[in-house]
mmCIF file of the C-alpha atoms, coordinates in Angstrom:
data_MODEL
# 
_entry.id   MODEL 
# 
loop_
_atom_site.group_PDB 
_atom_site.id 
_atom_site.type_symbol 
_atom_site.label_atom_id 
_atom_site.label_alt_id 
_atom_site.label_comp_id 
_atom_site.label_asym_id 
_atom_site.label_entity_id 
_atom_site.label_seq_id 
_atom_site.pdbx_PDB_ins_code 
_atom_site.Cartn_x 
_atom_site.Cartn_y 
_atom_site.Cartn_z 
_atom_site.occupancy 
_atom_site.B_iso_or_equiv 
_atom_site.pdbx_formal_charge 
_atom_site.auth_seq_id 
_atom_site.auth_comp_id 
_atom_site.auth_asym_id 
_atom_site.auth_atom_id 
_atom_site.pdbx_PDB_model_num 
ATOM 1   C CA . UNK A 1 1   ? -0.626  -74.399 -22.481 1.00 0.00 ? 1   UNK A CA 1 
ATOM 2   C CA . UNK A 1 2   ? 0.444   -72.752 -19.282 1.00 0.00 ? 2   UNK A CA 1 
ATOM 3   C CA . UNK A 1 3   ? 1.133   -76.154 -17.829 1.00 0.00 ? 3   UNK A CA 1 
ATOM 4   C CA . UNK A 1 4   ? 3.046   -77.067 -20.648 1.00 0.00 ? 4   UNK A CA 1 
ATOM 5   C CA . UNK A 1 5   ? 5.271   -73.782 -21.388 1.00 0.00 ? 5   UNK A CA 1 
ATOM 6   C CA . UNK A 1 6   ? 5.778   -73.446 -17.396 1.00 0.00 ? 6   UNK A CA 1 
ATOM 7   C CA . UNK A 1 7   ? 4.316   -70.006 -17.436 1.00 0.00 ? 7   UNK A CA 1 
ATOM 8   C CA . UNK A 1 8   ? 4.438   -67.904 -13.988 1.00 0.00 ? 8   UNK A CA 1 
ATOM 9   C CA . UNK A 1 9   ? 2.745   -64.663 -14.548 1.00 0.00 ? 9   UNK A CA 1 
ATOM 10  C CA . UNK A 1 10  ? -0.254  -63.651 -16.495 1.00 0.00 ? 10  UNK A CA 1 
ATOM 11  C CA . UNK A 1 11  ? -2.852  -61.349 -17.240 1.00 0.00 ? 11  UNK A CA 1 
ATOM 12  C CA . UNK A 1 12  ? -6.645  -61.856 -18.547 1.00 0.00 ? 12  UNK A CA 1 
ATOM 13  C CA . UNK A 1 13  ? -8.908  -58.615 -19.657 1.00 0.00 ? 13  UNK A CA 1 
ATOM 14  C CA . UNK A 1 14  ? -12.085 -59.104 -19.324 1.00 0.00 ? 14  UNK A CA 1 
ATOM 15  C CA . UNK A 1 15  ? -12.996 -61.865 -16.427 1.00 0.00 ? 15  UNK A CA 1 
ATOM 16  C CA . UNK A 1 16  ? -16.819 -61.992 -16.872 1.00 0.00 ? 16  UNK A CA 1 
ATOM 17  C CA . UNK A 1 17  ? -18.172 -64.602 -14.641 1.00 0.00 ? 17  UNK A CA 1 
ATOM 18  C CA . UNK A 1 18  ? -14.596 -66.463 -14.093 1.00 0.00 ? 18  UNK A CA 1 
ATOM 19  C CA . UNK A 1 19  ? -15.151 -69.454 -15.897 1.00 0.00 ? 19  UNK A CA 1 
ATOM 20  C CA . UNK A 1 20  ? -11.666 -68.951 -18.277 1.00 0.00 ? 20  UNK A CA 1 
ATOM 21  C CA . UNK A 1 21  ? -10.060 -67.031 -14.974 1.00 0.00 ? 21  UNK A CA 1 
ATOM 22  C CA . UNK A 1 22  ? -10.153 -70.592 -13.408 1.00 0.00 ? 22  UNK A CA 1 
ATOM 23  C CA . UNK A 1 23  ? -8.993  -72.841 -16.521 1.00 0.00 ? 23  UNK A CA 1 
ATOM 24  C CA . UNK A 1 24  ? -6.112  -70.511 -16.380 1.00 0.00 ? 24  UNK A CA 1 
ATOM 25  C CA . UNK A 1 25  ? -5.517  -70.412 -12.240 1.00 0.00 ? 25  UNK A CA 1 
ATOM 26  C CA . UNK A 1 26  ? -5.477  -74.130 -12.428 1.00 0.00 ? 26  UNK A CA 1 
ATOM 27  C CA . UNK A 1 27  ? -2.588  -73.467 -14.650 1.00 0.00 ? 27  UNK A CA 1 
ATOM 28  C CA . UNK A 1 28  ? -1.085  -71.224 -12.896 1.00 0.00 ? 28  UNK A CA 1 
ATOM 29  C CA . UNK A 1 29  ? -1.194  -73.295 -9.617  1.00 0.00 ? 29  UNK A CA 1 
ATOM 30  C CA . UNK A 1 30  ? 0.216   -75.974 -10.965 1.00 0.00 ? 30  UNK A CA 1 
ATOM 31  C CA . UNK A 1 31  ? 3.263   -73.786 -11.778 1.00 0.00 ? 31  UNK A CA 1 
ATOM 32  C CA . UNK A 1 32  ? 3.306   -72.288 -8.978  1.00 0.00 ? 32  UNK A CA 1 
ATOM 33  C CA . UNK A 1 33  ? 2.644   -69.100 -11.127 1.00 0.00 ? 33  UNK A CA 1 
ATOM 34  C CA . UNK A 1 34  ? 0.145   -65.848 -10.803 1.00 0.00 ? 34  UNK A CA 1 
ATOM 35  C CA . UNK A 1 35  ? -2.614  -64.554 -12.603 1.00 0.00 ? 35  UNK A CA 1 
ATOM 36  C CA . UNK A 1 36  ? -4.216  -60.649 -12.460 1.00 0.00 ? 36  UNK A CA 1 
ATOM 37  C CA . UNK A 1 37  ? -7.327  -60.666 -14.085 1.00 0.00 ? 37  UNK A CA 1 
ATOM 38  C CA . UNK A 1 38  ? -9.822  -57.718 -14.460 1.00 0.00 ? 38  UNK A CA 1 
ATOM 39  C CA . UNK A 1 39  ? -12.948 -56.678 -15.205 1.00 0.00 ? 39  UNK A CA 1 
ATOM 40  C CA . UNK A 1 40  ? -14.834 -53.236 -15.300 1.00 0.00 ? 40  UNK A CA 1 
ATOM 41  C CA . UNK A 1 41  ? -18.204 -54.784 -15.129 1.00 0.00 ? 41  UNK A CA 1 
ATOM 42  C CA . UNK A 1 42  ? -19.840 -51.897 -17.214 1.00 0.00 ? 42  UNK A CA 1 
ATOM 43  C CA . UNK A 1 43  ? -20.972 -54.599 -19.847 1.00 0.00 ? 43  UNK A CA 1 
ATOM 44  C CA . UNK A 1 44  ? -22.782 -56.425 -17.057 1.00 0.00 ? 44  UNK A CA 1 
ATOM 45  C CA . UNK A 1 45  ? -24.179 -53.331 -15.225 1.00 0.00 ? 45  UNK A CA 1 
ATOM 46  C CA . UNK A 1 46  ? -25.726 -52.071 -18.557 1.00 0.00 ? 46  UNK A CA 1 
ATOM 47  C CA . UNK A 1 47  ? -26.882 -55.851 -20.134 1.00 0.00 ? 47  UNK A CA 1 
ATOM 48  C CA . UNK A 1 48  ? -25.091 -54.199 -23.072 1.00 0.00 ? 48  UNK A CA 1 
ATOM 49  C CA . UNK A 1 49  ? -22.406 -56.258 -24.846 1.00 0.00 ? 49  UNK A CA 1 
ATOM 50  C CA . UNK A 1 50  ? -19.891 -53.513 -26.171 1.00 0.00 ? 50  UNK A CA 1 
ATOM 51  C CA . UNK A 1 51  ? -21.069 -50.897 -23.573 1.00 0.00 ? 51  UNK A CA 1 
ATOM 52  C CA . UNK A 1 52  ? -17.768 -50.136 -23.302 1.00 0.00 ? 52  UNK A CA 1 
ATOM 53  C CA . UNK A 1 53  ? -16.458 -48.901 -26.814 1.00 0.00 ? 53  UNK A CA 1 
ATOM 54  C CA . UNK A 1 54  ? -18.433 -45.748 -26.423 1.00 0.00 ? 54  UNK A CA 1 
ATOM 55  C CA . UNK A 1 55  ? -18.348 -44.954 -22.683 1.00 0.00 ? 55  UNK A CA 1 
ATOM 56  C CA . UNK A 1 56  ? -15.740 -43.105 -20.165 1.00 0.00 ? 56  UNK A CA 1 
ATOM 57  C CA . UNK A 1 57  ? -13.983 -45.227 -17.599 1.00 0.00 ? 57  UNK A CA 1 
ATOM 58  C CA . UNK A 1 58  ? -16.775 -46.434 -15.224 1.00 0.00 ? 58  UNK A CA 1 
ATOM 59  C CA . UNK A 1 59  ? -16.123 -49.381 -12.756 1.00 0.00 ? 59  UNK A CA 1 
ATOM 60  C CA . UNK A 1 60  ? -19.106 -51.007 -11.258 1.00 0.00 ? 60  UNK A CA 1 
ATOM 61  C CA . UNK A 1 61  ? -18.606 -52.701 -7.680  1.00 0.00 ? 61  UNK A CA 1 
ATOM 62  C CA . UNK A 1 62  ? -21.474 -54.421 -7.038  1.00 0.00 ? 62  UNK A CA 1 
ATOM 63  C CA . UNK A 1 63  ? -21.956 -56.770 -9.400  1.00 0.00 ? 63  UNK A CA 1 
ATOM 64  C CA . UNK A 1 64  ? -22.723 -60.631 -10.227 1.00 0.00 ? 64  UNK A CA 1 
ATOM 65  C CA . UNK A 1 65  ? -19.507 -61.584 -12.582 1.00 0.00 ? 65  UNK A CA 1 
ATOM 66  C CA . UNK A 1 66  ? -16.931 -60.290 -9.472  1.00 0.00 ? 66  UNK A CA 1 
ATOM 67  C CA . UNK A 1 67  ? -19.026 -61.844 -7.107  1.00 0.00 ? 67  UNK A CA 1 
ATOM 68  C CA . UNK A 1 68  ? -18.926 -65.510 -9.341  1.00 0.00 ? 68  UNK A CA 1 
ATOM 69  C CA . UNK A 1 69  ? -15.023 -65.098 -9.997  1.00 0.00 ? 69  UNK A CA 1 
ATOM 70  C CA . UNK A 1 70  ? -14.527 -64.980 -6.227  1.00 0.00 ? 70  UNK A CA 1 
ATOM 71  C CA . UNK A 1 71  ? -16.806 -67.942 -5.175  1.00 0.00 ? 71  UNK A CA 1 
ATOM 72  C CA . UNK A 1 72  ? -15.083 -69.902 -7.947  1.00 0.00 ? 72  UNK A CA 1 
ATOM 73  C CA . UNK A 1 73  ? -11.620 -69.407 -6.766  1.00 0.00 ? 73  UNK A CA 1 
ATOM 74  C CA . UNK A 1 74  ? -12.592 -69.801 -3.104  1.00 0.00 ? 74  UNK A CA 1 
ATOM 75  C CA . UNK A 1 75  ? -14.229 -73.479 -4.919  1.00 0.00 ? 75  UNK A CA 1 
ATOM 76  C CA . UNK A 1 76  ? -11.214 -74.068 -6.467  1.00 0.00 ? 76  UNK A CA 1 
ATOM 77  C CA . UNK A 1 77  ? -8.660  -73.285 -3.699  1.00 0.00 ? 77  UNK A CA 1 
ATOM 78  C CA . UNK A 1 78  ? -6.955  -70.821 -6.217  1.00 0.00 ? 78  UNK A CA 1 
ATOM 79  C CA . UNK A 1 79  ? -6.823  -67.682 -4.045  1.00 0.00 ? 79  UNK A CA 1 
ATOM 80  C CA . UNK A 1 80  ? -3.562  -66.598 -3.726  1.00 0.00 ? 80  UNK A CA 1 
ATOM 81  C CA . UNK A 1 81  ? -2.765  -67.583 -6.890  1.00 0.00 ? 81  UNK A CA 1 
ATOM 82  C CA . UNK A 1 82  ? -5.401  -65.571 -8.771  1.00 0.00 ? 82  UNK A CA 1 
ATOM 83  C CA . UNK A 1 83  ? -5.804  -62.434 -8.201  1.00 0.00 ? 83  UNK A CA 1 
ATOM 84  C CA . UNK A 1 84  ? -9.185  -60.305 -9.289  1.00 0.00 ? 84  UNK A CA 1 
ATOM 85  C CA . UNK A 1 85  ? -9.674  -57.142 -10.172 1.00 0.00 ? 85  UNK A CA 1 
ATOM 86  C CA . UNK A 1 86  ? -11.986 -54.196 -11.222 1.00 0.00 ? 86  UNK A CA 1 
ATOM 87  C CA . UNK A 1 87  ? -10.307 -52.039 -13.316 1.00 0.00 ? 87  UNK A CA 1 
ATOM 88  C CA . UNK A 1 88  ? -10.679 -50.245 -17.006 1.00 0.00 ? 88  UNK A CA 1 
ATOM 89  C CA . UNK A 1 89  ? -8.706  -50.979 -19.618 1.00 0.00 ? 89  UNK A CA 1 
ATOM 90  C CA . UNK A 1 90  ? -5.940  -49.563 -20.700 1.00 0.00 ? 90  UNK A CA 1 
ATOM 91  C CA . UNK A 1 91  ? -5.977  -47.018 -17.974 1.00 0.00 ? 91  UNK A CA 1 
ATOM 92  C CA . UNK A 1 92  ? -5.942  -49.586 -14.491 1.00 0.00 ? 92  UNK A CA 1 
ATOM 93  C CA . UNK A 1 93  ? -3.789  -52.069 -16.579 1.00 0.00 ? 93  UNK A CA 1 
ATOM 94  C CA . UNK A 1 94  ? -0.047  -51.474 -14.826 1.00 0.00 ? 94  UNK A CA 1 
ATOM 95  C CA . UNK A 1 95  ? -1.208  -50.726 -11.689 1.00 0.00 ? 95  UNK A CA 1 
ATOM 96  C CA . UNK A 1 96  ? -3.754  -53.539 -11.061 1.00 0.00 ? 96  UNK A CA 1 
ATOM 97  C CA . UNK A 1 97  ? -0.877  -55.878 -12.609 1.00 0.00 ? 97  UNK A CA 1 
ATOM 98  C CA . UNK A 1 98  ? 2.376   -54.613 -10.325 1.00 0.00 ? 98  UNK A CA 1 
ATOM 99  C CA . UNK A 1 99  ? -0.337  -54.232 -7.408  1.00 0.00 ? 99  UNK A CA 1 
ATOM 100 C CA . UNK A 1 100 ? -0.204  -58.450 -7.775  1.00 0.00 ? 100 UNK A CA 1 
ATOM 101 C CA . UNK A 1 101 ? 2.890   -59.087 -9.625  1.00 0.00 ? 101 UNK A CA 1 
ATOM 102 C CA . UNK A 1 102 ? 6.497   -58.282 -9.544  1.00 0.00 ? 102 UNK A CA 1 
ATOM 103 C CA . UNK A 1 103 ? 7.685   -59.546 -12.296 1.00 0.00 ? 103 UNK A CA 1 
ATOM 104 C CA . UNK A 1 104 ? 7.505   -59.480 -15.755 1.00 0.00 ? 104 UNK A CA 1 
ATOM 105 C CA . UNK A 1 105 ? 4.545   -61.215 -17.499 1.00 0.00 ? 105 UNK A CA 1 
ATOM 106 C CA . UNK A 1 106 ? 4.914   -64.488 -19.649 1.00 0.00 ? 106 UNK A CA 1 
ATOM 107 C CA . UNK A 1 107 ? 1.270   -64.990 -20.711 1.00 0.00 ? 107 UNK A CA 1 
ATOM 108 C CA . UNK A 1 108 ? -1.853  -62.848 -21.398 1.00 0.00 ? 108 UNK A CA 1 
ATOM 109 C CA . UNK A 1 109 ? -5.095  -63.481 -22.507 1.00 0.00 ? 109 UNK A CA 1 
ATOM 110 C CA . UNK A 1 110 ? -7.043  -60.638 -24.530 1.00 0.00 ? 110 UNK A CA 1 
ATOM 111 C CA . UNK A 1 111 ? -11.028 -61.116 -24.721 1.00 0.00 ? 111 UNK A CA 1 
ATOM 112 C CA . UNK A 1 112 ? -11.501 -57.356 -23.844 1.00 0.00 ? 112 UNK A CA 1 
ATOM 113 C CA . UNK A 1 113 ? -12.917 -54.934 -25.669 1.00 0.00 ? 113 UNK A CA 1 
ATOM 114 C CA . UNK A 1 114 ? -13.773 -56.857 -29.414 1.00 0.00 ? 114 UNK A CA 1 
ATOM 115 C CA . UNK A 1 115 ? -12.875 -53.569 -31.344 1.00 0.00 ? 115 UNK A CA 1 
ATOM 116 C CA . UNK A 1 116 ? -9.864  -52.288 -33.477 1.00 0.00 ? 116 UNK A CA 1 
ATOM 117 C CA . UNK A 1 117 ? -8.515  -49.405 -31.403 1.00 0.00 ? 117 UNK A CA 1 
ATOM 118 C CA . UNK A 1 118 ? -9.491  -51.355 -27.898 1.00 0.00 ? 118 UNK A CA 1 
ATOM 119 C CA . UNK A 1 119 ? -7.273  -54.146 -28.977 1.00 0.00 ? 119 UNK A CA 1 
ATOM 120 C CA . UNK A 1 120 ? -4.687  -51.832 -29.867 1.00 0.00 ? 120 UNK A CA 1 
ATOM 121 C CA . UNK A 1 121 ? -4.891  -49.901 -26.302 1.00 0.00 ? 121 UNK A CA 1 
ATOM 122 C CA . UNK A 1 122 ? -5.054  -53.415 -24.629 1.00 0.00 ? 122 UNK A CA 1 
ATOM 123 C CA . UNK A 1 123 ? -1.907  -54.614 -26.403 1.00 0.00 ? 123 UNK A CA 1 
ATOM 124 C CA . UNK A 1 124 ? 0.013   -51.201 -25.760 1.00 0.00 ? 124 UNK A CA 1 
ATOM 125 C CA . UNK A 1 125 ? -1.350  -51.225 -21.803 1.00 0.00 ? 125 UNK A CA 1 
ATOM 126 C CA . UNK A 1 126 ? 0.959   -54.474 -21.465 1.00 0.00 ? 126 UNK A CA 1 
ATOM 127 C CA . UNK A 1 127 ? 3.334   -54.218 -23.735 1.00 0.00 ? 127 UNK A CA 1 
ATOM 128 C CA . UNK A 1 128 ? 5.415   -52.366 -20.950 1.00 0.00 ? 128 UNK A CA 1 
ATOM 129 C CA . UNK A 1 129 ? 5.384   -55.707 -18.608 1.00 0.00 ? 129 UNK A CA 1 
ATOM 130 C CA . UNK A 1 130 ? 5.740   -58.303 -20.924 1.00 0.00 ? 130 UNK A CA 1 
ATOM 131 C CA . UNK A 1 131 ? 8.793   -60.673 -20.754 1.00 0.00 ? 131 UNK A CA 1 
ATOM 132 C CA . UNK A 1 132 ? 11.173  -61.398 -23.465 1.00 0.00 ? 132 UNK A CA 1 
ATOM 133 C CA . UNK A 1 133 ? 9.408   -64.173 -24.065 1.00 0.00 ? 133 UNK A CA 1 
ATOM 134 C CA . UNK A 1 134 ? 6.096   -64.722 -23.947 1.00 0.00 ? 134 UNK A CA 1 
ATOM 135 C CA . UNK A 1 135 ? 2.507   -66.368 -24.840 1.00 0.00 ? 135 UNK A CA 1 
ATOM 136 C CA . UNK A 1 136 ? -0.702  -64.038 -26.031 1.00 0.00 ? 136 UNK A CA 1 
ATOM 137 C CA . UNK A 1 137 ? -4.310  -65.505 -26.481 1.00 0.00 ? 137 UNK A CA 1 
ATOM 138 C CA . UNK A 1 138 ? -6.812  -63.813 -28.240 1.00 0.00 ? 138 UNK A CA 1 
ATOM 139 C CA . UNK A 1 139 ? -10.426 -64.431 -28.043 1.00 0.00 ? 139 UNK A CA 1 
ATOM 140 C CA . UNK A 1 140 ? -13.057 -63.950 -30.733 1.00 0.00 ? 140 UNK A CA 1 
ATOM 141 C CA . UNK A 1 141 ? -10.340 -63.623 -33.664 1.00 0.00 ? 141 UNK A CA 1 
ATOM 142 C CA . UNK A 1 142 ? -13.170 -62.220 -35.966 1.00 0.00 ? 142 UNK A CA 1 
ATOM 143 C CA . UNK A 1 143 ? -11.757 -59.768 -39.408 1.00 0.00 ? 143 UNK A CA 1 
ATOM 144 C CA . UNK A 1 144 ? -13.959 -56.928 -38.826 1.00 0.00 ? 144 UNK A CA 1 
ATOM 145 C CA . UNK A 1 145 ? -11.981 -56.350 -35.284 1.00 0.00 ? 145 UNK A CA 1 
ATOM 146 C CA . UNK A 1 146 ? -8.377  -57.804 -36.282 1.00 0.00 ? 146 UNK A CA 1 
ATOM 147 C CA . UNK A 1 147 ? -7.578  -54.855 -38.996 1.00 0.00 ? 147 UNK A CA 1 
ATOM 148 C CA . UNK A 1 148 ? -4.650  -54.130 -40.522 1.00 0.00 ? 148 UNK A CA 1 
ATOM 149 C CA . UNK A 1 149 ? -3.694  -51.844 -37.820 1.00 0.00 ? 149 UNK A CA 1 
ATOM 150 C CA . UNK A 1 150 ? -4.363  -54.839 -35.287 1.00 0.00 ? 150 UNK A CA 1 
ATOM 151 C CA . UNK A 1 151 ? -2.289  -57.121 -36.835 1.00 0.00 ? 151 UNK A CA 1 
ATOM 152 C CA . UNK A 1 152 ? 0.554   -54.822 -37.688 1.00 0.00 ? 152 UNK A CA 1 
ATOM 153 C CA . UNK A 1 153 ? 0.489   -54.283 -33.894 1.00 0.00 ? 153 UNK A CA 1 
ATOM 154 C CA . UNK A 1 154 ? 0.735   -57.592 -32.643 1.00 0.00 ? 154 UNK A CA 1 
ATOM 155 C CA . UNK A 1 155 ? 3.284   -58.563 -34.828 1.00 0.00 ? 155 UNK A CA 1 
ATOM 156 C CA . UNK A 1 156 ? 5.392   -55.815 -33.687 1.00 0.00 ? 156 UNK A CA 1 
ATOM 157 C CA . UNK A 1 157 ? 5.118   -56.332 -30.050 1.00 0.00 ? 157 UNK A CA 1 
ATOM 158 C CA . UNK A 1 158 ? 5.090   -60.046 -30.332 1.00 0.00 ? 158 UNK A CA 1 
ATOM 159 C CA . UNK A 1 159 ? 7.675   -60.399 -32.875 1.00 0.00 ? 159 UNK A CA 1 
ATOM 160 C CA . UNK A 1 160 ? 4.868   -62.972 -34.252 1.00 0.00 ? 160 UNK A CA 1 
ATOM 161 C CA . UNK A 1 161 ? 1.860   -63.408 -36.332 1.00 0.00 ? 161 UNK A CA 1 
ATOM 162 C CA . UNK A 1 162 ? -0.932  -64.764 -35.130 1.00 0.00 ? 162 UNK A CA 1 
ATOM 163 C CA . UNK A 1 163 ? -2.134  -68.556 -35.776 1.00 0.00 ? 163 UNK A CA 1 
ATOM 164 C CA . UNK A 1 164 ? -6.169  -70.058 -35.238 1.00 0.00 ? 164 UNK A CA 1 
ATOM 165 C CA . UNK A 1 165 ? -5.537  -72.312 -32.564 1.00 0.00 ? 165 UNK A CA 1 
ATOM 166 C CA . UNK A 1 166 ? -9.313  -73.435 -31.911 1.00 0.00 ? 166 UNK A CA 1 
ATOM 167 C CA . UNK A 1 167 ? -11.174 -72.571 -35.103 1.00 0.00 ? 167 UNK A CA 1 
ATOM 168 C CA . UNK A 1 168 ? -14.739 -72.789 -35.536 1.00 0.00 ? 168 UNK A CA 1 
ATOM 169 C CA . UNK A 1 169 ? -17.126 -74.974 -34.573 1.00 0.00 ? 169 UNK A CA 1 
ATOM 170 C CA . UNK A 1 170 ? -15.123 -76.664 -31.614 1.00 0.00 ? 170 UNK A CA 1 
ATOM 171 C CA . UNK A 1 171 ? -13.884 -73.229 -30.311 1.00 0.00 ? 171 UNK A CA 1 
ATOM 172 C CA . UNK A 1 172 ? -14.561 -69.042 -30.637 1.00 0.00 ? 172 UNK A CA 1 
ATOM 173 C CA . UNK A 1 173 ? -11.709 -68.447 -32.899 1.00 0.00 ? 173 UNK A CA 1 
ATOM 174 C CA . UNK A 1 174 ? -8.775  -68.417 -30.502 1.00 0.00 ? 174 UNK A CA 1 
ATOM 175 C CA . UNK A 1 175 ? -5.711  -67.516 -31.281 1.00 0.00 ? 175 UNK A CA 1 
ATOM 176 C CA . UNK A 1 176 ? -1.951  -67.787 -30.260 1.00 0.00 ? 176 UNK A CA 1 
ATOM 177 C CA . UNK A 1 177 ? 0.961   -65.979 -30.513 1.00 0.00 ? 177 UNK A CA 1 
ATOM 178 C CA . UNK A 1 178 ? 4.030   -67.678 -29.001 1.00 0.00 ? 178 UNK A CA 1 
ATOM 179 C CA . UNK A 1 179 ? 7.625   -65.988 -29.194 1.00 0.00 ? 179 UNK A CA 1 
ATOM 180 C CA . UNK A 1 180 ? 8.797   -68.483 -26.645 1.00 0.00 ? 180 UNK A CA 1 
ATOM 181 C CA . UNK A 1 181 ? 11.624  -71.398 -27.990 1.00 0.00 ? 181 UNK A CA 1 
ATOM 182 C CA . UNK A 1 182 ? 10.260  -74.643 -26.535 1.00 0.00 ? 182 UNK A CA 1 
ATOM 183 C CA . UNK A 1 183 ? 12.401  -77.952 -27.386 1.00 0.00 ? 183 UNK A CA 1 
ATOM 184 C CA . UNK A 1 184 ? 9.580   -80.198 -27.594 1.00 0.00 ? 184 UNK A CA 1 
ATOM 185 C CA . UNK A 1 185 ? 7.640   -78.085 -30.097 1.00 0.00 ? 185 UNK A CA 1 
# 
């Protein structure tokens, strides 16, 4: 999708171990593009999937998923075109973004925080540096965390609804908004 939409500057929440940070590098540099992606690590550091909806903004430094992410990009000669970072969402958002990119952003992928009101704060976070036109992913489309509120959101910042791109049982639900014109589509 990057590869195909020429995108040149993105943005994933939530990098975990790196594995989707370097599907999407490869992407990006092959389009000569850029990619900020970041991580608190507070999920890790606890061994508590969805640590984070009832915490304060904690970062945690030492940690395995950071350490992975880098020795993948080193692997896959994508340093300098991804660029990692531990941050908390929405509050690090904009800074840990223009720290890496100038521009405005054409793609982002959400698999953050897999709640309601953390969508919404994720959304609103980059709302500010998207481009006119651009591509969102979201992972783990699941009802109980894309609400009514949710989707009213997206639409309005996206201009789009969103689609199931990879449905169940080949993928986790992922879905696309694209406000981009492409000819070929």
């Amino acid at each position: 999708m990057i590869i195909n939409y020429n995108l040149k500057n993105g943005y994933e929440i939530a990098t975990g171990t790196g594995i989707s940070t370097v599907a999407l590098g490869l992407g990006f540099k092959y389009t000569n593009g850029k990619l900020v992606t970041m991580d608190s690590y507070i999920e890790e550091h606890l061994e508590s999937y969805g640590a984070y909806e009832h915490m304060d903004p904690k970062l945690v430094y030492e940690n395995d998923g950071y350490k992975s992410t880098k020795f993948l990009l080193k692997h896959f000669e994508l340093e300098g075109t991804v660029f990692p970072e531990i941050g908390w969402s929405p509050n690090d958002v904009q800074d840990r973004i223009t720290k890496n990119i100038k521009d405005k952003i054409d793609f982002v992928f959400f698999d953050g925080g897999h709640f309601n009101h953390q969508l919404i704060k994720d959304i609103e976070a980059v709302e500010p540096l998207l481009a006119d036109t651009c591509v969102a992913a979201f992972h783990d489309f699941h009802p109980e965390f894309f609400t009514y509120d949710v989707m009213a959101k997206i639409k309005k910042v996206f201009k789009k609804e969103l689609k199931i791109a990879v449905p169940r049982p080949d993928g986790e639900d992922l879905c696309v908004v694209i406000n981009k014109s492409f000819s070929y589509l």
